[in-house]
Short mmCIF file of C-alpha atoms in Angstrom, two decimals:
data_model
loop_
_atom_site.label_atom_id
_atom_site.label_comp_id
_atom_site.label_asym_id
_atom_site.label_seq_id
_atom_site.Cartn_x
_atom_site.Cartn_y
_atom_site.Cartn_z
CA UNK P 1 90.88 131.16 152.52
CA UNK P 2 94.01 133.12 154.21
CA UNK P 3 90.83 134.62 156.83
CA UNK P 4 89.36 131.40 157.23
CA UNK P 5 93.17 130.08 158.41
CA UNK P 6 93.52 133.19 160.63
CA UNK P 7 90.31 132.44 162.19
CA UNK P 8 90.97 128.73 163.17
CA UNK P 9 94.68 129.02 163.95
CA UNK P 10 92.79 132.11 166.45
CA UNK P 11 90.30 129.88 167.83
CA UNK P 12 92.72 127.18 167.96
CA UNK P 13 95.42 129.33 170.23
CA UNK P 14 92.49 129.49 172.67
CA UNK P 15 90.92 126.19 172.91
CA UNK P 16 94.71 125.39 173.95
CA UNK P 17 95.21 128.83 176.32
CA UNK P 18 91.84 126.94 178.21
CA UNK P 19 93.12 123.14 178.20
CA UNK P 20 96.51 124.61 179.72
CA UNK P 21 94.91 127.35 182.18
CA UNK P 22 92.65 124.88 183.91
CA UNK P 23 93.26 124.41 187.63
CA UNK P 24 91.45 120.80 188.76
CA UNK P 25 91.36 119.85 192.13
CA UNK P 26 90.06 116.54 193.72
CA UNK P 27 87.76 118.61 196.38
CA UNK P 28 84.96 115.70 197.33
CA UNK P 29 83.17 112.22 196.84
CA UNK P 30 79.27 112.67 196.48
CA UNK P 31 76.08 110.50 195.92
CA UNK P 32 75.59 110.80 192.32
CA UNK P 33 71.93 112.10 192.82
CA UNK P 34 73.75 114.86 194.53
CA UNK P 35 76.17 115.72 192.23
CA UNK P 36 74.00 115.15 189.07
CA UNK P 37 70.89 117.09 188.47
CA UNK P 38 69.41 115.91 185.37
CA UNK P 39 69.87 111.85 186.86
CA UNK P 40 66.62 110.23 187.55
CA UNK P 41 65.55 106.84 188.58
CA UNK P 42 66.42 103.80 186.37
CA UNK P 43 68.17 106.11 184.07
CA UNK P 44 72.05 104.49 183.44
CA UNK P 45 74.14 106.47 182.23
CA UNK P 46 77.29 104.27 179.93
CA UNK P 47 80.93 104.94 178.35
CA UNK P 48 80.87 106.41 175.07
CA UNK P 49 78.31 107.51 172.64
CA UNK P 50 74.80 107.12 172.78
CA UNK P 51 74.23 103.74 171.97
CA UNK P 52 70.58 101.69 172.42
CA UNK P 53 70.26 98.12 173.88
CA UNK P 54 69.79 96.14 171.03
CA UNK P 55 73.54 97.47 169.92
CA UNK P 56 75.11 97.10 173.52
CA UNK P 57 77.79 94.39 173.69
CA UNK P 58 78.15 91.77 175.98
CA UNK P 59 80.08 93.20 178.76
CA UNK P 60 78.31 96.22 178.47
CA UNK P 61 74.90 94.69 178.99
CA UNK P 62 76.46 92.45 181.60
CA UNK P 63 77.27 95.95 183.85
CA UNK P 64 73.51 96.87 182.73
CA UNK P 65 72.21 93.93 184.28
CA UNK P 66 74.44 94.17 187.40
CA UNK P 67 73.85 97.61 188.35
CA UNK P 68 70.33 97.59 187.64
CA UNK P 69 70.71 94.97 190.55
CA UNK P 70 72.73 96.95 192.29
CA UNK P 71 70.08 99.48 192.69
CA UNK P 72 66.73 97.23 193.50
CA UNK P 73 65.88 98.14 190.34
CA UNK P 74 65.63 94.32 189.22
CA UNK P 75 65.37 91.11 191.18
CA UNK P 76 68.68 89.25 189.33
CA UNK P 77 70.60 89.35 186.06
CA UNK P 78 67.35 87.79 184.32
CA UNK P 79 64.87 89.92 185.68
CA UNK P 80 67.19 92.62 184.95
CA UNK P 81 67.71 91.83 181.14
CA UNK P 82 64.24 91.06 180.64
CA UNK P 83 63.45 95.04 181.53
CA UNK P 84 66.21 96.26 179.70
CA UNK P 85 64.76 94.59 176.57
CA UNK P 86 61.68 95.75 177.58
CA UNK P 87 62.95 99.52 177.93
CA UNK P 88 62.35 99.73 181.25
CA UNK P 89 65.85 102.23 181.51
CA UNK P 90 66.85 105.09 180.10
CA UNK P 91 70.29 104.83 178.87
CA UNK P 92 72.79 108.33 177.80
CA UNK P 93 75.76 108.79 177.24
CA UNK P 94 77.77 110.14 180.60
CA UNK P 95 79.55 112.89 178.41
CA UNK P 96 76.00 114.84 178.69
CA UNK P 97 76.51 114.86 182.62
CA UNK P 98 79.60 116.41 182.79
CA UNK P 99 80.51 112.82 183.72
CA UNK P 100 83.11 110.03 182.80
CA UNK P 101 83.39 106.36 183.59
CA UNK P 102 86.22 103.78 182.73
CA UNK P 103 85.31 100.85 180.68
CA UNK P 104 81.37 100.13 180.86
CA UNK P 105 81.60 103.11 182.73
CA UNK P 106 78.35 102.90 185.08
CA UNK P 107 76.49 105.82 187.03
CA UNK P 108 73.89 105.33 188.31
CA UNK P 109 71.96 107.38 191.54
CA UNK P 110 73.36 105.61 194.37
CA UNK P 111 76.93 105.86 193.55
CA UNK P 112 79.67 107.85 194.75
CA UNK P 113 81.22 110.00 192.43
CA UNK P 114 84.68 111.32 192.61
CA UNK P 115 84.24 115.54 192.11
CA UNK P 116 86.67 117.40 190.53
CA UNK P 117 86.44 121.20 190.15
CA UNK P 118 88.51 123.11 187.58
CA UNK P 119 89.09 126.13 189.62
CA UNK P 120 89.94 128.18 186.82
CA UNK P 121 86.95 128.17 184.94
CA UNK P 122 84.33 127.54 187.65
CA UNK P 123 83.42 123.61 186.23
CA UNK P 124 83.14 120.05 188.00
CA UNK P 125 83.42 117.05 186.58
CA UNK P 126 82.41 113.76 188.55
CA UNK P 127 83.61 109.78 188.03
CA UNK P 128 82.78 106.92 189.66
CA UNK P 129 85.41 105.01 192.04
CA UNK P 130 87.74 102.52 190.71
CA UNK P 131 86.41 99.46 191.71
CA UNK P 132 90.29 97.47 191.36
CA UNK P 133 91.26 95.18 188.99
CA UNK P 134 89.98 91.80 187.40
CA UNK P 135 86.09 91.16 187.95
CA UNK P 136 84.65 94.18 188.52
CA UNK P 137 81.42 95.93 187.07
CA UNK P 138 83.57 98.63 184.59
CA UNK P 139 84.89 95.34 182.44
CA UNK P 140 81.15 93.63 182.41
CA UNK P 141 81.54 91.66 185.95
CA UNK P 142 78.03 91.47 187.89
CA UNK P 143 77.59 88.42 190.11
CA UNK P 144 77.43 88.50 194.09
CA UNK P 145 81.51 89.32 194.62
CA UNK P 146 81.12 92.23 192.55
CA UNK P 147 78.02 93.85 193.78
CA UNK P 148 78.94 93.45 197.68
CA UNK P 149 82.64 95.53 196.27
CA UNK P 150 79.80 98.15 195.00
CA UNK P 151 78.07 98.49 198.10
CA UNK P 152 81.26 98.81 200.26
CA UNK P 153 82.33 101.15 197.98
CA UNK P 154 78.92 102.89 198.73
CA UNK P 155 78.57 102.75 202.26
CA UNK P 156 82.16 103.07 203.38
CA UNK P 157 85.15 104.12 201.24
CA UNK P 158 83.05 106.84 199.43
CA UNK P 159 81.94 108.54 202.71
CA UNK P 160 85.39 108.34 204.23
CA UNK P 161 87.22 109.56 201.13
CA UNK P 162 84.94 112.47 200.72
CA UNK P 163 85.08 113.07 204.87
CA UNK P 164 89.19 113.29 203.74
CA UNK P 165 89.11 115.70 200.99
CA UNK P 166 86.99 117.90 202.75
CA UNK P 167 89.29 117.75 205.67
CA UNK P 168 92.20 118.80 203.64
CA UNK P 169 90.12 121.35 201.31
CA UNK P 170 90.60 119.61 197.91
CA UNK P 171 93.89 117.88 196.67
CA UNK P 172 95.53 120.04 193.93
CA UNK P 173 95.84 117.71 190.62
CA UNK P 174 98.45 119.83 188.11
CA UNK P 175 101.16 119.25 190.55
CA UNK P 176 100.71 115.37 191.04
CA UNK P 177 99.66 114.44 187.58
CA UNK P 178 103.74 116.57 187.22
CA UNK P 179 105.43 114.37 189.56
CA UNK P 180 103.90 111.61 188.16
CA UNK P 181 105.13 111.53 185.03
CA UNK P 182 108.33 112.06 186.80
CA UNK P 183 108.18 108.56 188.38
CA UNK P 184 107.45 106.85 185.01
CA UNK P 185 103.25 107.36 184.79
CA UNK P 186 101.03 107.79 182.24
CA UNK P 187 98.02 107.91 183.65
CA UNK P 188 96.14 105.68 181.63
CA UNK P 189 97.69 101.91 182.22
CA UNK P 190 100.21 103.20 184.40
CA UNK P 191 98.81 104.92 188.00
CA UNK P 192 100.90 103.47 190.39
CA UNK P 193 103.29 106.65 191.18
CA UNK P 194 100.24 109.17 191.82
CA UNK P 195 97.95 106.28 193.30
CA UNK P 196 101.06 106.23 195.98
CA UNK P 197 101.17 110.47 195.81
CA UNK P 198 97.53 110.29 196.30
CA UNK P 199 97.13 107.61 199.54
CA UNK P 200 100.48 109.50 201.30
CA UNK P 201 98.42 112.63 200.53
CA UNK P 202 95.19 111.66 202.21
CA UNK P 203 96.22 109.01 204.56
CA UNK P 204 96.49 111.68 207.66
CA UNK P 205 93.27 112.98 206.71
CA UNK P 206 91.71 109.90 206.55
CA UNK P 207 92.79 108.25 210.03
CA UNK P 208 91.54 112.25 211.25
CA UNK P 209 87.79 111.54 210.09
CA UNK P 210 87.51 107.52 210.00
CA UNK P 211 86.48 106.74 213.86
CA UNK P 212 86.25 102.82 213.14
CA UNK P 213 89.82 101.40 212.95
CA UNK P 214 88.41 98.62 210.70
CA UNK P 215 87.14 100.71 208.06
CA UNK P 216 90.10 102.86 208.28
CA UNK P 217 92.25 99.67 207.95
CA UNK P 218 89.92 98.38 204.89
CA UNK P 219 90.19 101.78 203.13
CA UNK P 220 93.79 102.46 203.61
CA UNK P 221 94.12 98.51 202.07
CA UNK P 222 91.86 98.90 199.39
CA UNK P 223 93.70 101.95 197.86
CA UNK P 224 97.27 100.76 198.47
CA UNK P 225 96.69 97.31 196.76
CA UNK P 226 95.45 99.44 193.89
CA UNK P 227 97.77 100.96 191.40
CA UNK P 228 94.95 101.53 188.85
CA UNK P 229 93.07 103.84 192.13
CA UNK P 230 94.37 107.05 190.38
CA UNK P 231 93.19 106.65 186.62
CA UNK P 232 89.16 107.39 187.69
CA UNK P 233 90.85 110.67 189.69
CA UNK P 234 92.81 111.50 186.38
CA UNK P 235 89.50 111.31 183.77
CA UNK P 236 87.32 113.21 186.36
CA UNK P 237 90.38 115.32 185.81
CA UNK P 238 90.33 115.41 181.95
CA UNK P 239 86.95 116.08 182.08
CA UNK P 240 87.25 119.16 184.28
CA UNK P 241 89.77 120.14 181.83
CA UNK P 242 87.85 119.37 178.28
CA UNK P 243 84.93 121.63 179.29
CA UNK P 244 86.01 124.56 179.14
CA UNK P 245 87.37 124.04 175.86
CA UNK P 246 84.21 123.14 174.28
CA UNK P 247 82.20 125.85 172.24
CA UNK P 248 85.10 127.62 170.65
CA UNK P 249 83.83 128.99 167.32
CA UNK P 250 86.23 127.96 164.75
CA UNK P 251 88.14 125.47 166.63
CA UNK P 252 89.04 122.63 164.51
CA UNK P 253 90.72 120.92 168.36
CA UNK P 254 89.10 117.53 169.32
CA UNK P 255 87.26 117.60 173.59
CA UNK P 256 85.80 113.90 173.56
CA UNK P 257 86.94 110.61 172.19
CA UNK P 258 84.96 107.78 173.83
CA UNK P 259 83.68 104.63 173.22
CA UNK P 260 80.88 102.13 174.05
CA UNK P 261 82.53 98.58 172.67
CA UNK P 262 80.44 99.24 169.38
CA UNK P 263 81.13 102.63 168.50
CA UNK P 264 84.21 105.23 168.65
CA UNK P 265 82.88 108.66 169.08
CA UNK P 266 84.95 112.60 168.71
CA UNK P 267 83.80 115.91 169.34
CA UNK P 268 85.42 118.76 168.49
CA UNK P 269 84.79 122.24 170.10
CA UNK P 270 84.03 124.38 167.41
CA UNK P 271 80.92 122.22 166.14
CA UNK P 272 79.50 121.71 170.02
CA UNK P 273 77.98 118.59 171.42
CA UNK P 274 77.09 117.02 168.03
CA UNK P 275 79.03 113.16 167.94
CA UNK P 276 81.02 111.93 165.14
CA UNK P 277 81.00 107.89 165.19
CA UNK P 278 82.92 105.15 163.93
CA UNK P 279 82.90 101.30 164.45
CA UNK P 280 85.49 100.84 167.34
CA UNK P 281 88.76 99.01 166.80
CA UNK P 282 89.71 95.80 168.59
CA UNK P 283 92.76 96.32 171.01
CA UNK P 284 96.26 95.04 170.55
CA UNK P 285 97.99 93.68 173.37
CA UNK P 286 98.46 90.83 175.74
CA UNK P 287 96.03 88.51 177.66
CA UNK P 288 96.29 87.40 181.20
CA UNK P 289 96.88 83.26 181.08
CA UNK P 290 93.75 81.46 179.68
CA UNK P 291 92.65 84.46 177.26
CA UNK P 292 93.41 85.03 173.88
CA UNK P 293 92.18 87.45 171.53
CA UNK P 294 89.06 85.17 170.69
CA UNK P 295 88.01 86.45 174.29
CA UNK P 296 88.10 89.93 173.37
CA UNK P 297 85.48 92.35 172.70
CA UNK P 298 86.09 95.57 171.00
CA UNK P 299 87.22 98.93 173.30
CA UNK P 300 85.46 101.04 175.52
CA UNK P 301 85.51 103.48 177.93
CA UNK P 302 85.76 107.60 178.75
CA UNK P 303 88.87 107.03 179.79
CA UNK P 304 90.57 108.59 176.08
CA UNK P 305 89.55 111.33 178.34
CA UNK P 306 93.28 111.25 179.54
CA UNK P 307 94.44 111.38 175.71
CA UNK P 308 92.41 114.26 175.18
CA UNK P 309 94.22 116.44 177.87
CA UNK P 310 97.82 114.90 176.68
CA UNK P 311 98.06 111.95 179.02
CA UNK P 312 98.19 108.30 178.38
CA UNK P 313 99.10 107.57 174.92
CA UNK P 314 100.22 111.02 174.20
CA UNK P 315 102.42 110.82 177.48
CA UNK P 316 103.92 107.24 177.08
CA UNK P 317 107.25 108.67 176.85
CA UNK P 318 107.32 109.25 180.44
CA UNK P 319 106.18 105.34 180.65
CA UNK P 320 108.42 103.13 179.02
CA UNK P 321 107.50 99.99 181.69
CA UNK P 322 104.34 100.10 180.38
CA UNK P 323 105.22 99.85 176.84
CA UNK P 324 106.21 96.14 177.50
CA UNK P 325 102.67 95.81 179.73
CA UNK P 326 100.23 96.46 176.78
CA UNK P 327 102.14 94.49 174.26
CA UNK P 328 103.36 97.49 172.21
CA UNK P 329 107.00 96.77 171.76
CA UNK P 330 110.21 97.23 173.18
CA UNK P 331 110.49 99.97 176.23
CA UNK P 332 113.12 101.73 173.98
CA UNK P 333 110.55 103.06 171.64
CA UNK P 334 108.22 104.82 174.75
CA UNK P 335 109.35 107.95 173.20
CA UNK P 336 108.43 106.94 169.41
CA UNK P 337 104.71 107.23 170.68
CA UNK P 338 105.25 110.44 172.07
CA UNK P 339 106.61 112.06 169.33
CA UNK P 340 103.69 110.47 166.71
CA UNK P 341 101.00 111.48 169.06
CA UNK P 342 103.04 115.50 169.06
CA UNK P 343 102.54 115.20 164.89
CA UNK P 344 98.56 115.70 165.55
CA UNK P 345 98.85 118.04 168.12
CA UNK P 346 98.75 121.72 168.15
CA UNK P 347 100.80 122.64 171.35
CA UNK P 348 102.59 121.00 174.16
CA UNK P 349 102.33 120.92 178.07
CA UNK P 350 105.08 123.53 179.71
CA UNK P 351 103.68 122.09 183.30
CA UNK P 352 103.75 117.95 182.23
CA UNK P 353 107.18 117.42 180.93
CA UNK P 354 108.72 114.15 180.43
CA UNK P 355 112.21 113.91 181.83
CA UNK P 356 113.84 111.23 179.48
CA UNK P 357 112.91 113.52 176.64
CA UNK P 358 114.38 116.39 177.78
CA UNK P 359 111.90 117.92 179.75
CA UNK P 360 109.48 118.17 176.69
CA UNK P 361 105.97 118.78 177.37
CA UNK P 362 103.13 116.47 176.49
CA UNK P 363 101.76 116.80 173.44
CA UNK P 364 98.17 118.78 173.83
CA UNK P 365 95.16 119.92 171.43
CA UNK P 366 94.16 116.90 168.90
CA UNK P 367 93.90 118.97 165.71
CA UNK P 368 91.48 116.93 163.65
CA UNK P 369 92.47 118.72 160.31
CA UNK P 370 96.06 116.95 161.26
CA UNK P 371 94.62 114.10 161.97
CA UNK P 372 93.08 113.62 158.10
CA UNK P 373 96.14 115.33 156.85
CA UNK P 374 99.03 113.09 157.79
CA UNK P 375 96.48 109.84 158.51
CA UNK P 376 98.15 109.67 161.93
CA UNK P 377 95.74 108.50 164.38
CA UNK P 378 95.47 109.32 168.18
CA UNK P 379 96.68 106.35 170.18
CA UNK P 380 94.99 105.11 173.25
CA UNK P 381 96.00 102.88 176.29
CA UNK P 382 93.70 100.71 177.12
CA UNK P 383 91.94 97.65 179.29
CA UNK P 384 90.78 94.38 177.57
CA UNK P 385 87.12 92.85 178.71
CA UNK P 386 85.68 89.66 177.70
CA UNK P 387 83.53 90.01 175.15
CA UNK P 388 80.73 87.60 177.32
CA UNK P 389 78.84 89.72 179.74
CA UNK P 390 80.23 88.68 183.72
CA UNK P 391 83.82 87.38 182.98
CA UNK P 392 85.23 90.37 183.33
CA UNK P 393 89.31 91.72 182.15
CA UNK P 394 91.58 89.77 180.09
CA UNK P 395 94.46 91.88 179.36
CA UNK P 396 95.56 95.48 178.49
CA UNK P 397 96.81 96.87 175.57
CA UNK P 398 96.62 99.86 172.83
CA UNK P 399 93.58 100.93 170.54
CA UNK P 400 93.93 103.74 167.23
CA UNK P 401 90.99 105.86 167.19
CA UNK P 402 89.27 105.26 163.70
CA UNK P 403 89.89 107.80 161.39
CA UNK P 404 86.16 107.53 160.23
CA UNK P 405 85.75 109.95 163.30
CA UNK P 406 87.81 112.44 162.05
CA UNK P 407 87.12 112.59 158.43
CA UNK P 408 82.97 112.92 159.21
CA UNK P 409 84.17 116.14 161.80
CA UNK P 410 85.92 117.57 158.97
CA UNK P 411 83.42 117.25 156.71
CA UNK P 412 80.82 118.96 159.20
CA UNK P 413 83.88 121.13 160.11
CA UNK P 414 84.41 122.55 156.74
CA UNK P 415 80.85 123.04 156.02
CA UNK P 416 80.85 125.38 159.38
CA UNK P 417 83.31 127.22 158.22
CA UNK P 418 81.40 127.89 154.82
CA UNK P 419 84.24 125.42 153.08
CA UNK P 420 82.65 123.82 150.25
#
């Protein structure tokens, strides 16, 4: 048994030396039929696990519906559920892309993707733009308003943000996502700080390579009346950051949580792309006025992405305005979170350190075998869709991962390592 300790705690020590080596930079914004080689027509890739139609809830099939509109792929929302039930898409999960997406988390050909390349290890990793807040496609919005924010996003910001960041040669994330946390982000429910960092960064670039003062105008708007612009630049950023990590032999530390608003799914690098699942858990938190938890439908998204790399939950100690946000007590106890989350991890950031805490780093590497051990769950920060397909968000709150996940990965974990 003493070998088979030496061997994970081995493994382990470098799944970590990988997650805190990698070097992501925001270098572009590309067509997604550019960036992703294995996407085909009326394939849709979602958030989460693989999951079929007949399981999909209702804001998930409401994004369906809209971006298979989006594309020409359907006349309207009818035509474009009547194909879907027909199987007239292909649906995976974005995690086999190298992809993410928030919420819904739609990609699609025709979309721009934000690329982010872990210089370190050679990897990109590619997300959608955040579309703002309220009715948008990533919380199950679809009708007219919606798809016409799609197609600017298309046509106009995409080009002129990826015109930017070639301009500038990339926009070094480690540093940002640093002073971030220093200004009281977390990267998950909180973006405001490094959406400002980000839109001082590129604004110069930006007025260099956007001719038409209107569009310039409608970008520069768009981005500074978002403060959730960052989080879709932050999971690209996760992503860069998980992939290397995957494929350890031995490693019992966790490179995916995700979820599709039926099921939670993990993976853990030492047992490769294989997808331990879990019925998702319905978020706690607070609802915008009119909504009550009878809206709600159960969480999604790629964006535990951010939890995965130490951010978000992990990091609300750096966040205590947001504690108050998502309904999870008094801002006092930001730190309480941070210090749980550190009991299931195997390391800590030196480079992301909270300053109310002393300059402690975030907590990184979700150990699964700690996870079963002390029954302390990871913690996620999270949106709140309508459960109906086209409302759209109705609060914001926090989610526990289901320890289901954990204790099947152990299981297969153990029987790996020849554990019986």
């Amino acid at each position: 048994m003493s070998d088979i300790a030496s061997r994970i705690e081995a493994a382990n020590a470098e799944t970590l030396r990988r997650i805190l080596a990698a070097d992501p930079v925001l270098v572009d914004v590309i067509p997604a039929h550019e960036a992703l080689p294995r996407l085909r027509e009326k394939m849709i890739l979602h958030a989460g696990p693989p999951i079929e139609w007949a399981r999909m809830c209702g804001p998930m099939r409401g994004a369906i519906t809209g971006i298979a509109v989006f594309e020409g792929w359907a006349s309207d929302l009818r035509d474009a559920e009547a194909k879907a039930e027909a199987g007239a898409f292909q649906f995976e999960p974005n995690h086999h892309h190298d992809c993410v997406g928030p919420m819904t988390g739609m990609t699609t050909l025709s979309q721009p993707l934000l690329v982010v390349e872990n210089r370190a290890f050679r990897v990109r990793a590619y997300c959608a733009i955040n579309e703002g807040l309220g009715k948008v496609m990533r919380f199950g919005g679809n009708d007219d308003e919606v798809l016409t924010r799609l197609r600017w996003i298309r046509d106009v910001l995409g080009p002129a943000l990826g015109a930017a960041l070639r301009d500038l040669g990339g926009v070094p994330l480690k540093p940002l996502i640093a002073r971030g946390l220093s200004m009281g982000d977390e990267m998950h429910q909180r973006n405001v700080a490094c959406s400002s960092l980000l839109l001082r960064t590129l604004a110069p670039a930006l007025a260099r390579k956007v001719s038409d003062p209107y569009a310039l105008s409608a970008v520069l708007d768009f981005i500074g009346r978002n403060d959730q612009f960052f989080l879709n630049v932050a999971m690209a950023m996760g992503k860069s950051i998980s992939m290397p990590a995957e494929g350890v032999k031995d490693s019992s530390i966790v490179t995916v949580m995700c979820r599709n608003g039926t099921d939670f799914g993990v993976r853990v690098s030492g047992l490769g792309k294989e997808w331990f699942t879990a019925p998702v858990e319905m978020p706690q938190g607070l609802y915008f006025p009119g909504y009550t938890i009878e809206d709600a439908n159960p969480d999604m998204g790629d964006s535990a992405i951010v939890e995965v790399v130490g951010l978000g939950g992990f990091a609300m100690g750096a966040a205590p305005a947001v504690v108050g946000f998502i309904g999870a007590g008094p801002a006092s106890r930001a730190a309480d979170f941070t210090h749980a989350m550190a009991e299931i991890a195997i390391g800590s950031n030196p480079e992301w350190t909270i300053p109310s805490m002393d300059y402690a780093g975030v907590p990184t590497g979700i150990d699964i075998r700690r996870v079963v051990d002390t029954g302390v769950v990871p913690m996620i920060n999270t949106g709140i869709a309508h459960r109906k397909p086209g409302v759209g968000q109705v609060g914001a709150g926090t989610v526990k991962a289901p320890i289901t996940c954990f204790e099947k990965a152990l299981v297969a974990f153990a029987r790996e390592m020849g554990v019986s």
